[in-house]
mmCIF file of C-alpha atoms in Angstrom:
data_model
loop_
_atom_site.group_PDB
_atom_site.id
_atom_site.type_symbol
_atom_site.label_atom_id
_atom_site.label_comp_id
_atom_site.label_asym_id
_atom_site.label_seq_id
_atom_site.Cartn_x
_atom_site.Cartn_y
_atom_site.Cartn_z
ATOM 1 C CA UNK A 1 122.016 110.734 142.466
ATOM 2 C CA UNK A 2 120.794 109.100 139.618
ATOM 3 C CA UNK A 3 122.837 106.822 137.262
ATOM 4 C CA UNK A 4 122.683 107.990 133.543
ATOM 5 C CA UNK A 5 124.545 105.113 132.326
ATOM 6 C CA UNK A 6 123.687 101.594 131.323
ATOM 7 C CA UNK A 7 125.563 98.689 133.066
ATOM 8 C CA UNK A 8 127.578 98.153 129.731
ATOM 9 C CA UNK A 9 128.589 101.747 129.988
ATOM 10 C CA UNK A 10 126.680 103.092 127.123
ATOM 11 C CA UNK A 11 124.544 106.390 127.903
ATOM 12 C CA UNK A 12 120.895 106.063 128.608
ATOM 13 C CA UNK A 13 119.435 107.052 125.080
ATOM 14 C CA UNK A 14 115.805 107.192 124.502
ATOM 15 C CA UNK A 15 114.700 105.404 121.397
ATOM 16 C CA UNK A 16 111.206 105.998 120.052
ATOM 17 C CA UNK A 17 111.086 104.124 116.731
ATOM 18 C CA UNK A 18 110.222 100.456 116.135
ATOM 19 C CA UNK A 19 112.657 97.780 116.273
ATOM 20 C CA UNK A 20 110.344 95.089 114.844
ATOM 21 C CA UNK A 21 106.844 94.877 113.157
ATOM 22 C CA UNK A 22 104.810 92.058 111.856
ATOM 23 C CA UNK A 23 106.394 88.513 111.697
ATOM 24 C CA UNK A 24 109.346 87.907 109.613
ATOM 25 C CA UNK A 25 109.088 85.407 106.631
ATOM 26 C CA UNK A 26 111.369 82.229 106.801
ATOM 27 C CA UNK A 27 113.534 83.516 104.238
ATOM 28 C CA UNK A 28 114.086 86.840 105.947
ATOM 29 C CA UNK A 29 115.080 85.159 109.067
ATOM 30 C CA UNK A 30 117.486 83.003 106.922
ATOM 31 C CA UNK A 31 119.123 86.387 105.825
ATOM 32 C CA UNK A 32 119.423 87.883 109.322
ATOM 33 C CA UNK A 33 120.893 84.447 110.599
ATOM 34 C CA UNK A 34 123.164 83.798 107.565
ATOM 35 C CA UNK A 35 124.311 87.237 106.006
ATOM 36 C CA UNK A 36 123.857 89.962 108.704
ATOM 37 C CA UNK A 37 126.993 89.361 110.783
ATOM 38 C CA UNK A 38 129.226 89.366 107.622
ATOM 39 C CA UNK A 39 127.868 92.670 106.700
ATOM 40 C CA UNK A 40 128.630 94.379 109.976
ATOM 41 C CA UNK A 41 130.808 97.462 109.904
ATOM 42 C CA UNK A 42 132.775 96.224 112.823
ATOM 43 C CA UNK A 43 132.194 96.538 116.680
ATOM 44 C CA UNK A 44 129.590 99.192 117.089
ATOM 45 C CA UNK A 45 127.637 98.300 120.095
ATOM 46 C CA UNK A 46 128.657 99.250 123.775
ATOM 47 C CA UNK A 47 128.972 95.561 124.691
ATOM 48 C CA UNK A 48 131.312 94.656 121.724
ATOM 49 C CA UNK A 49 133.297 97.871 121.927
ATOM 50 C CA UNK A 50 133.116 99.520 125.501
ATOM 51 C CA UNK A 51 135.936 101.690 124.988
ATOM 52 C CA UNK A 52 134.504 103.280 121.755
ATOM 53 C CA UNK A 53 137.605 102.576 119.687
ATOM 54 C CA UNK A 54 136.907 104.038 116.264
ATOM 55 C CA UNK A 55 136.163 101.658 113.351
ATOM 56 C CA UNK A 56 138.990 100.503 111.105
ATOM 57 C CA UNK A 57 137.612 102.052 107.737
ATOM 58 C CA UNK A 58 140.778 101.226 105.773
ATOM 59 C CA UNK A 59 140.291 97.638 106.465
ATOM 60 C CA UNK A 60 136.717 97.901 106.128
ATOM 61 C CA UNK A 61 136.580 99.763 102.418
ATOM 62 C CA UNK A 62 140.301 99.681 101.318
ATOM 63 C CA UNK A 63 140.461 103.525 101.600
ATOM 64 C CA UNK A 64 137.384 104.128 99.571
ATOM 65 C CA UNK A 65 135.307 107.218 100.236
ATOM 66 C CA UNK A 66 132.539 106.519 102.968
ATOM 67 C CA UNK A 67 128.974 107.359 102.492
ATOM 68 C CA UNK A 68 126.279 106.945 105.152
ATOM 69 C CA UNK A 69 122.448 106.556 104.950
ATOM 70 C CA UNK A 70 120.521 107.058 108.177
ATOM 71 C CA UNK A 71 117.243 104.956 108.365
ATOM 72 C CA UNK A 72 117.187 103.268 104.965
ATOM 73 C CA UNK A 73 113.732 101.685 105.416
ATOM 74 C CA UNK A 74 113.591 98.963 102.954
ATOM 75 C CA UNK A 75 117.041 99.580 101.427
ATOM 76 C CA UNK A 76 115.937 100.525 97.774
ATOM 77 C CA UNK A 77 117.888 103.829 97.760
ATOM 78 C CA UNK A 78 120.815 102.338 99.777
ATOM 79 C CA UNK A 79 121.351 99.411 97.126
ATOM 80 C CA UNK A 80 120.639 101.785 94.262
ATOM 81 C CA UNK A 81 123.545 104.117 95.385
ATOM 82 C CA UNK A 82 126.065 101.060 96.201
ATOM 83 C CA UNK A 83 125.272 99.497 92.605
ATOM 84 C CA UNK A 84 125.854 103.067 90.945
ATOM 85 C CA UNK A 85 128.848 103.878 92.951
ATOM 86 C CA UNK A 86 131.155 100.785 93.225
ATOM 87 C CA UNK A 87 134.309 102.764 94.162
ATOM 88 C CA UNK A 88 132.678 103.970 97.476
ATOM 89 C CA UNK A 89 131.973 102.016 100.706
ATOM 90 C CA UNK A 90 128.312 102.888 102.118
ATOM 91 C CA UNK A 91 127.143 101.873 105.664
ATOM 92 C CA UNK A 92 123.349 101.901 106.191
ATOM 93 C CA UNK A 93 121.838 102.179 109.587
ATOM 94 C CA UNK A 94 118.505 101.069 110.373
ATOM 95 C CA UNK A 95 116.909 99.655 113.753
ATOM 96 C CA UNK A 96 113.866 98.335 112.195
ATOM 97 C CA UNK A 97 114.895 94.735 111.802
ATOM 98 C CA UNK A 98 112.116 94.053 109.135
ATOM 99 C CA UNK A 99 113.623 96.687 106.852
ATOM 100 C CA UNK A 100 116.974 95.199 107.394
ATOM 101 C CA UNK A 101 115.877 91.657 106.230
ATOM 102 C CA UNK A 102 114.400 93.397 103.182
ATOM 103 C CA UNK A 103 117.855 94.913 102.426
ATOM 104 C CA UNK A 104 119.669 91.587 103.057
ATOM 105 C CA UNK A 105 117.527 89.980 100.553
ATOM 106 C CA UNK A 106 118.123 92.591 98.050
ATOM 107 C CA UNK A 107 121.908 92.651 98.574
ATOM 108 C CA UNK A 108 122.140 88.763 98.442
ATOM 109 C CA UNK A 109 120.161 89.047 95.090
ATOM 110 C CA UNK A 110 122.469 91.975 93.574
ATOM 111 C CA UNK A 111 125.828 90.549 94.895
ATOM 112 C CA UNK A 112 126.982 94.124 95.734
ATOM 113 C CA UNK A 113 130.111 93.968 97.967
ATOM 114 C CA UNK A 114 130.516 97.775 99.117
ATOM 115 C CA UNK A 115 127.719 97.657 101.569
ATOM 116 C CA UNK A 116 127.675 97.520 105.381
ATOM 117 C CA UNK A 117 124.640 97.380 107.794
ATOM 118 C CA UNK A 118 124.317 98.772 111.365
ATOM 119 C CA UNK A 119 121.139 97.337 112.587
ATOM 120 C CA UNK A 120 120.582 99.673 115.473
ATOM 121 C CA UNK A 121 120.360 103.337 116.566
ATOM 122 C CA UNK A 122 122.622 105.600 114.332
ATOM 123 C CA UNK A 123 124.118 107.379 117.522
ATOM 124 C CA UNK A 124 125.818 104.294 118.518
ATOM 125 C CA UNK A 125 127.602 104.161 115.100
ATOM 126 C CA UNK A 126 128.529 107.858 115.093
ATOM 127 C CA UNK A 127 130.235 106.940 118.472
ATOM 128 C CA UNK A 128 132.785 104.966 116.830
ATOM 129 C CA UNK A 129 133.035 106.657 113.119
ATOM 130 C CA UNK A 130 136.410 108.464 113.069
ATOM 131 C CA UNK A 131 136.261 112.255 112.875
ATOM 132 C CA UNK A 132 135.878 113.693 109.427
ATOM 133 C CA UNK A 133 135.530 110.193 107.742
ATOM 134 C CA UNK A 134 132.179 110.515 105.926
ATOM 135 C CA UNK A 135 131.936 112.058 102.502
ATOM 136 C CA UNK A 136 128.354 111.979 101.918
ATOM 137 C CA UNK A 137 125.210 111.108 104.165
ATOM 138 C CA UNK A 138 121.544 110.841 103.591
ATOM 139 C CA UNK A 139 118.515 111.200 105.754
ATOM 140 C CA UNK A 140 115.647 110.201 103.471
ATOM 141 C CA UNK A 141 112.047 110.328 104.698
ATOM 142 C CA UNK A 142 112.729 110.190 108.389
ATOM 143 C CA UNK A 143 110.212 109.577 110.805
ATOM 144 C CA UNK A 144 108.075 112.824 111.022
ATOM 145 C CA UNK A 145 106.957 112.682 114.479
ATOM 146 C CA UNK A 146 104.042 115.198 113.795
ATOM 147 C CA UNK A 147 102.860 116.122 117.218
ATOM 148 C CA UNK A 148 104.830 119.098 118.386
ATOM 149 C CA UNK A 149 105.486 117.613 121.684
ATOM 150 C CA UNK A 150 107.313 114.884 119.734
ATOM 151 C CA UNK A 151 109.554 117.077 117.723
ATOM 152 C CA UNK A 152 112.518 116.554 119.975
ATOM 153 C CA UNK A 153 112.166 112.954 118.832
ATOM 154 C CA UNK A 154 113.114 113.811 115.277
ATOM 155 C CA UNK A 155 116.579 113.147 113.902
ATOM 156 C CA UNK A 156 117.288 116.624 113.172
ATOM 157 C CA UNK A 157 118.229 117.697 116.724
ATOM 158 C CA UNK A 158 121.446 118.476 118.123
ATOM 159 C CA UNK A 159 121.712 114.995 119.804
ATOM 160 C CA UNK A 160 122.095 113.507 116.252
ATOM 161 C CA UNK A 161 123.399 116.336 114.194
ATOM 162 C CA UNK A 162 126.300 117.312 116.329
ATOM 163 C CA UNK A 163 127.791 113.811 116.288
ATOM 164 C CA UNK A 164 126.962 113.530 112.473
ATOM 165 C CA UNK A 165 128.739 116.655 111.852
ATOM 166 C CA UNK A 166 131.867 115.486 113.804
ATOM 167 C CA UNK A 167 131.941 112.291 111.590
ATOM 168 C CA UNK A 168 131.453 114.111 108.231
ATOM 169 C CA UNK A 169 134.587 115.545 106.257
ATOM 170 C CA UNK A 170 134.557 119.493 105.548
ATOM 171 C CA UNK A 171 133.054 119.924 102.308
ATOM 172 C CA UNK A 172 130.955 116.634 102.754
ATOM 173 C CA UNK A 173 127.420 116.624 101.410
ATOM 174 C CA UNK A 174 124.154 115.780 103.486
ATOM 175 C CA UNK A 175 121.078 115.282 101.675
ATOM 176 C CA UNK A 176 117.846 115.351 103.363
ATOM 177 C CA UNK A 177 114.284 114.444 101.627
ATOM 178 C CA UNK A 178 110.823 114.958 103.678
ATOM 179 C CA UNK A 179 107.218 115.531 102.692
ATOM 180 C CA UNK A 180 106.461 117.336 105.911
ATOM 181 C CA UNK A 181 106.499 121.003 105.741
ATOM 182 C CA UNK A 182 107.204 121.176 109.572
ATOM 183 C CA UNK A 183 110.065 118.879 109.268
ATOM 184 C CA UNK A 184 111.568 121.197 106.474
ATOM 185 C CA UNK A 185 111.335 124.043 108.626
ATOM 186 C CA UNK A 186 113.191 122.372 111.683
ATOM 187 C CA UNK A 187 115.811 120.763 109.064
ATOM 188 C CA UNK A 188 116.457 124.329 107.875
ATOM 189 C CA UNK A 189 116.753 125.875 111.444
ATOM 190 C CA UNK A 190 118.828 122.960 112.945
ATOM 191 C CA UNK A 191 121.286 121.783 110.235
ATOM 192 C CA UNK A 192 122.934 124.842 109.695
ATOM 193 C CA UNK A 193 123.470 125.475 113.474
ATOM 194 C CA UNK A 194 125.217 121.926 113.471
ATOM 195 C CA UNK A 195 127.793 123.138 110.868
ATOM 196 C CA UNK A 196 126.271 122.990 107.452
ATOM 197 C CA UNK A 197 125.394 125.350 104.825
ATOM 198 C CA UNK A 198 122.156 124.820 102.546
ATOM 199 C CA UNK A 199 122.923 124.681 98.931
ATOM 200 C CA UNK A 200 119.897 126.527 97.417
ATOM 201 C CA UNK A 201 119.681 129.298 95.194
ATOM 202 C CA UNK A 202 116.061 128.980 93.971
ATOM 203 C CA UNK A 203 113.043 126.753 94.399
ATOM 204 C CA UNK A 204 114.183 124.265 91.716
ATOM 205 C CA UNK A 205 117.019 123.502 94.168
ATOM 206 C CA UNK A 206 114.520 121.913 96.918
ATOM 207 C CA UNK A 207 111.571 120.946 94.599
ATOM 208 C CA UNK A 208 113.585 118.830 91.941
ATOM 209 C CA UNK A 209 115.044 115.421 93.129
ATOM 210 C CA UNK A 210 119.012 114.864 92.688
ATOM 211 C CA UNK A 211 120.083 113.412 89.309
ATOM 212 C CA UNK A 212 120.892 110.154 90.946
ATOM 213 C CA UNK A 213 117.659 109.710 92.917
ATOM 214 C CA UNK A 214 115.621 106.642 93.155
ATOM 215 C CA UNK A 215 112.050 107.477 94.395
ATOM 216 C CA UNK A 216 111.284 104.810 97.167
ATOM 217 C CA UNK A 217 107.818 103.270 97.981
ATOM 218 C CA UNK A 218 107.433 105.621 100.707
ATOM 219 C CA UNK A 219 108.017 108.483 98.336
ATOM 220 C CA UNK A 220 105.425 107.155 95.822
ATOM 221 C CA UNK A 221 102.739 106.707 98.728
ATOM 222 C CA UNK A 222 103.357 110.457 99.694
ATOM 223 C CA UNK A 223 102.791 111.454 96.051
ATOM 224 C CA UNK A 224 99.712 109.381 95.826
ATOM 225 C CA UNK A 225 98.349 111.024 99.020
ATOM 226 C CA UNK A 226 99.089 114.619 97.758
ATOM 227 C CA UNK A 227 102.062 115.379 99.901
ATOM 228 C CA UNK A 228 105.066 117.299 98.161
ATOM 229 C CA UNK A 229 108.583 116.029 98.506
ATOM 230 C CA UNK A 230 111.488 118.597 99.498
ATOM 231 C CA UNK A 231 114.909 117.821 98.533
ATOM 232 C CA UNK A 232 117.345 119.563 100.825
ATOM 233 C CA UNK A 233 121.074 119.555 100.160
ATOM 234 C CA UNK A 234 123.614 120.737 102.704
ATOM 235 C CA UNK A 235 127.385 121.094 102.661
ATOM 236 C CA UNK A 236 129.676 120.543 105.734
ATOM 237 C CA UNK A 237 131.554 123.658 106.594
#
């Protein structure tokens, strides 16, 4: 019989994205060394929290609403939301350490104090978020995995959506932005199955960005290359 768990007790979870790209600048190395630990949401990894005890969100954010961004890239939107909404606490997940370093530089410059950063797989964070604790979540331009045989690697699969749904409050908002038509298709199939309703009455509800939207560098590249953004809004049942 094969052992389906890591020596730490963690389940074996395939991860297909990149953890690190080109070399970091010395300033970015400094951000990681000096700032990242202080911005931790708490014990998320299986090594640090083998019992998967829930995070103490009251101690973390003082009872403020919790928002979550999965895969924040360079952190432009995440920081934008933190600055616009100082009355909420926001956790950003991003396994790509170069993106984490970019965000840390932005946080140091802005001085925002309502952000926490998990530099790893969002599924590990979902394990330790208390049930019905997230008031809003963002999935913005996730890795499209365009080849059909790779569609199971996408975030919009039960492996990710079911634990996300468990962590979200009834009535919580889940925003998805993508410029890949087939990702739209899969999102509209899978997200409702996980316990969400799509909030759309007409084309303007997915063609127009949200009122508080900040267009990221990735979106600007997509627009230059002729791809059409879709802005999908769901509500947790």
